[in-house]
Amino acid sequence: MAILFSNEIYAAICDELSSAEESVQILTAYGKTKAVAAIIDKVKPSIENKRIMLRFRLDDLVKGSTDFDVIDFCKSNGWTVYVRFDLHAKTYIVDNKRGIIGSANATNFGLALTKTPNYEMAALVDIEKEDINKIDNMFNDALLVDDDLWLDFNDEYSKFKSQETNGVSCQWSKRITNLFKPHISTLFSYEFPEKDHYSSGEFAKKANVTVRTIRYYDKQNILKPSLLTEDGVRFYTDSDFTRLQQIL
């Protein structure tokens, strides 16, 4: 594993993307068209399997963190585009074998394309099959930006820009946000709780207390769950129940 800093990240991304033979996947919360263009230009025209995921919240566009036309730019260059409103990842994967994972968004500041860039850090790592399964799950849960969704984004963004924005909520309408329905899909066989594990709700019911009480004990480090998944889901055991009885 190689640790990369600031402008080393951009150079490594360009090297990796230019070496791709089969596929390229980019996950970046923020995306500026100039920065995205600089890196996807390195991908060989022969690569057909290429996709990018953005967070693309309306407030990201209003703040200038992401360019609205970045999606249209990617689509017009043959990329399949996805949106996840909860995305915070910055990951660049080549051929499902290697990846650059770190803090750098595909923006001018993130990739050191300005005179005063952010100081970023990343690692060049080998990608395992289990990692690709998780990445696939992230894309499966995301919204594919087809022509219909792109028209919806255009319509709402145009209306937002044309109105007085003071005091106006910077969020897509529920018609759009309700399309995004992520599940807990990153659990693998070795991560599934055993049969004697209980969700927070089941555990609270078993102990005849409220979920709010369980969460309070967790927050105060009085009683922590025995299992916490990568998605933040908590599971408790019979041993936890015994400890809870002593607390109560």
mmCIF file of C-alpha atoms in Angstrom, residues 50-192:
data_model
loop_
_atom_site.group_PDB
_atom_site.id
_atom_site.type_symbol
_atom_site.label_atom_id
_atom_site.label_comp_id
_atom_site.label_asym_id
_atom_site.label_seq_id
_atom_site.Cartn_x
_atom_site.Cartn_y
_atom_site.Cartn_z
ATOM 1 C CA LYS A 50 -17.067 3.102 -16.858
ATOM 2 C CA ARG A 51 -19.340 4.593 -14.234
ATOM 3 C CA ILE A 52 -19.291 7.480 -11.809
ATOM 4 C CA MET A 53 -21.257 8.158 -8.632
ATOM 5 C CA LEU A 54 -21.896 11.627 -7.198
ATOM 6 C CA ARG A 55 -23.771 12.889 -4.148
ATOM 7 C CA PHE A 56 -25.441 15.669 -6.156
ATOM 8 C CA ARG A 57 -27.517 17.247 -3.419
ATOM 9 C CA LEU A 58 -29.172 20.512 -4.356
ATOM 10 C CA ASP A 59 -27.304 22.339 -1.590
ATOM 11 C CA ASP A 60 -24.003 21.030 -3.040
ATOM 12 C CA LEU A 61 -24.888 22.782 -6.298
ATOM 13 C CA VAL A 62 -25.966 25.980 -4.575
ATOM 14 C CA LYS A 63 -22.724 26.132 -2.572
ATOM 15 C CA GLY A 64 -20.640 25.464 -5.676
ATOM 16 C CA SER A 65 -19.204 22.209 -4.328
ATOM 17 C CA THR A 66 -20.491 20.388 -7.424
ATOM 18 C CA ASP A 67 -21.174 21.683 -10.933
ATOM 19 C CA PHE A 68 -24.650 21.010 -12.265
ATOM 20 C CA ASP A 69 -23.368 20.244 -15.757
ATOM 21 C CA VAL A 70 -20.919 17.584 -14.557
ATOM 22 C CA ILE A 71 -23.568 14.889 -15.052
ATOM 23 C CA ASP A 72 -24.344 15.959 -18.603
ATOM 24 C CA PHE A 73 -20.608 16.117 -19.327
ATOM 25 C CA CYS A 74 -20.049 12.573 -18.061
ATOM 26 C CA LYS A 75 -23.056 11.160 -19.888
ATOM 27 C CA SER A 76 -22.022 12.815 -23.150
ATOM 28 C CA ASN A 77 -18.614 11.149 -22.781
ATOM 29 C CA GLY A 78 -20.060 7.667 -22.443
ATOM 30 C CA TRP A 79 -20.093 7.350 -18.653
ATOM 31 C CA THR A 80 -22.968 5.811 -16.746
ATOM 32 C CA VAL A 81 -23.859 8.215 -13.944
ATOM 33 C CA TYR A 82 -25.354 7.415 -10.547
ATOM 34 C CA VAL A 83 -26.416 9.591 -7.635
ATOM 35 C CA ARG A 84 -26.433 8.786 -3.908
ATOM 36 C CA PHE A 85 -27.575 11.628 -1.676
ATOM 37 C CA ASP A 86 -25.709 10.092 1.289
ATOM 38 C CA LEU A 87 -22.372 9.657 -0.494
ATOM 39 C CA HIS A 88 -19.216 10.819 1.248
ATOM 40 C CA ALA A 89 -16.704 8.458 -0.390
ATOM 41 C CA LYS A 90 -13.790 9.419 -2.631
ATOM 42 C CA THR A 91 -12.653 6.287 -4.452
ATOM 43 C CA TYR A 92 -11.158 5.574 -7.885
ATOM 44 C CA ILE A 93 -11.145 1.911 -8.963
ATOM 45 C CA VAL A 94 -9.441 0.385 -12.002
ATOM 46 C CA ASP A 95 -10.248 -3.043 -13.469
ATOM 47 C CA ASN A 96 -11.725 -4.121 -10.113
ATOM 48 C CA LYS A 97 -8.139 -4.758 -9.016
ATOM 49 C CA ARG A 98 -6.631 -1.498 -7.774
ATOM 50 C CA GLY A 99 -8.048 1.536 -6.096
ATOM 51 C CA ILE A 100 -7.128 4.970 -4.780
ATOM 52 C CA ILE A 101 -9.088 5.630 -1.609
ATOM 53 C CA GLY A 102 -8.804 8.775 0.452
ATOM 54 C CA SER A 103 -10.052 12.293 1.041
ATOM 55 C CA ALA A 104 -9.761 13.818 -2.442
ATOM 56 C CA ASN A 105 -12.976 14.673 -4.270
ATOM 57 C CA ALA A 106 -12.873 15.102 -8.041
ATOM 58 C CA THR A 107 -12.691 18.868 -7.658
ATOM 59 C CA ASN A 108 -10.066 21.480 -8.464
ATOM 60 C CA PHE A 109 -9.137 21.837 -4.797
ATOM 61 C CA GLY A 110 -9.272 18.101 -4.104
ATOM 62 C CA LEU A 111 -7.002 17.145 -7.005
ATOM 63 C CA ALA A 112 -4.598 20.070 -6.598
ATOM 64 C CA LEU A 113 -5.579 21.739 -9.874
ATOM 65 C CA THR A 114 -5.415 25.202 -8.289
ATOM 66 C CA LYS A 115 -2.603 27.269 -6.791
ATOM 67 C CA THR A 116 -4.020 26.843 -3.287
ATOM 68 C CA PRO A 117 -5.350 23.261 -3.147
ATOM 69 C CA ASN A 118 -6.584 21.312 -0.182
ATOM 70 C CA TYR A 119 -4.008 19.133 1.550
ATOM 71 C CA GLU A 120 -5.390 15.681 0.834
ATOM 72 C CA MET A 121 -4.292 12.164 1.648
ATOM 73 C CA ALA A 122 -5.041 8.825 -0.027
ATOM 74 C CA ALA A 123 -3.810 5.269 -0.363
ATOM 75 C CA LEU A 124 -3.249 3.101 -3.410
ATOM 76 C CA VAL A 125 -4.550 -0.350 -2.511
ATOM 77 C CA ASP A 126 -5.367 -3.735 -3.993
ATOM 78 C CA ILE A 127 -9.089 -4.375 -4.320
ATOM 79 C CA GLU A 128 -10.495 -7.706 -3.137
ATOM 80 C CA LYS A 129 -13.562 -9.498 -4.484
ATOM 81 C CA GLU A 130 -15.463 -8.720 -1.278
ATOM 82 C CA ASP A 131 -14.696 -5.029 -1.789
ATOM 83 C CA ILE A 132 -16.154 -5.113 -5.298
ATOM 84 C CA ASN A 133 -19.306 -6.762 -3.966
ATOM 85 C CA LYS A 134 -19.745 -3.875 -1.549
ATOM 86 C CA ILE A 135 -19.075 -1.294 -4.242
ATOM 87 C CA ASP A 136 -21.637 -3.019 -6.477
ATOM 88 C CA ASN A 137 -24.154 -2.830 -3.652
ATOM 89 C CA MET A 138 -23.537 0.901 -3.348
ATOM 90 C CA PHE A 139 -24.283 1.338 -7.047
ATOM 91 C CA ASN A 140 -27.318 -0.959 -6.865
ATOM 92 C CA ASP A 141 -28.801 1.269 -4.167
ATOM 93 C CA ALA A 142 -27.954 4.484 -6.015
ATOM 94 C CA LEU A 143 -30.142 6.292 -8.537
ATOM 95 C CA LEU A 144 -29.237 5.701 -12.162
ATOM 96 C CA VAL A 145 -29.389 9.075 -13.897
ATOM 97 C CA ASP A 146 -31.359 8.180 -16.994
ATOM 98 C CA ASP A 147 -32.877 10.744 -19.352
ATOM 99 C CA ASP A 148 -36.061 11.057 -17.277
ATOM 100 C CA LEU A 149 -34.259 11.713 -13.995
ATOM 101 C CA TRP A 150 -31.901 14.142 -15.698
ATOM 102 C CA LEU A 151 -34.905 16.092 -17.006
ATOM 103 C CA ASP A 152 -36.337 16.169 -13.471
ATOM 104 C CA PHE A 153 -33.040 17.513 -12.093
ATOM 105 C CA ASN A 154 -32.933 20.141 -14.847
ATOM 106 C CA ASP A 155 -36.506 21.218 -14.219
ATOM 107 C CA GLU A 156 -36.135 21.593 -10.456
ATOM 108 C CA TYR A 157 -32.735 23.268 -10.658
ATOM 109 C CA SER A 158 -33.993 25.788 -13.222
ATOM 110 C CA LYS A 159 -36.994 26.620 -11.050
ATOM 111 C CA PHE A 160 -34.779 26.967 -7.973
ATOM 112 C CA LYS A 161 -32.399 29.371 -9.712
ATOM 113 C CA SER A 162 -35.273 31.525 -10.968
ATOM 114 C CA GLN A 163 -36.780 32.162 -7.551
ATOM 115 C CA GLU A 164 -35.758 34.180 -4.514
ATOM 116 C CA THR A 165 -33.674 31.665 -2.556
ATOM 117 C CA ASN A 166 -33.552 33.413 0.818
ATOM 118 C CA GLY A 167 -35.219 31.106 3.304
ATOM 119 C CA VAL A 168 -35.891 28.468 0.640
ATOM 120 C CA SER A 169 -34.891 24.929 1.506
ATOM 121 C CA CYS A 170 -31.969 23.773 -0.652
ATOM 122 C CA GLN A 171 -33.274 20.251 -1.181
ATOM 123 C CA TRP A 172 -34.662 18.334 -4.099
ATOM 124 C CA SER A 173 -38.392 17.720 -3.916
ATOM 125 C CA LYS A 174 -39.690 14.572 -2.277
ATOM 126 C CA ARG A 175 -40.606 13.365 -5.742
ATOM 127 C CA ILE A 176 -36.867 12.994 -6.350
ATOM 128 C CA THR A 177 -35.508 12.224 -2.874
ATOM 129 C CA ASN A 178 -38.101 9.484 -2.312
ATOM 130 C CA LEU A 179 -36.630 7.605 -5.259
ATOM 131 C CA PHE A 180 -33.524 6.950 -3.171
ATOM 132 C CA LYS A 181 -34.199 4.010 -0.867
ATOM 133 C CA PRO A 182 -30.928 2.523 0.357
ATOM 134 C CA HIS A 183 -30.874 -0.734 2.242
ATOM 135 C CA ILE A 184 -28.428 -2.514 4.511
ATOM 136 C CA SER A 185 -26.738 -4.302 1.643
ATOM 137 C CA THR A 186 -23.107 -4.369 2.733
ATOM 138 C CA LEU A 187 -23.433 -7.217 5.209
ATOM 139 C CA PHE A 188 -21.675 -10.407 4.174
ATOM 140 C CA SER A 189 -22.035 -13.915 5.562
ATOM 141 C CA TYR A 190 -19.321 -13.406 8.151
ATOM 142 C CA GLU A 191 -20.967 -10.135 9.249
ATOM 143 C CA PHE A 192 -24.512 -11.427 9.788
#
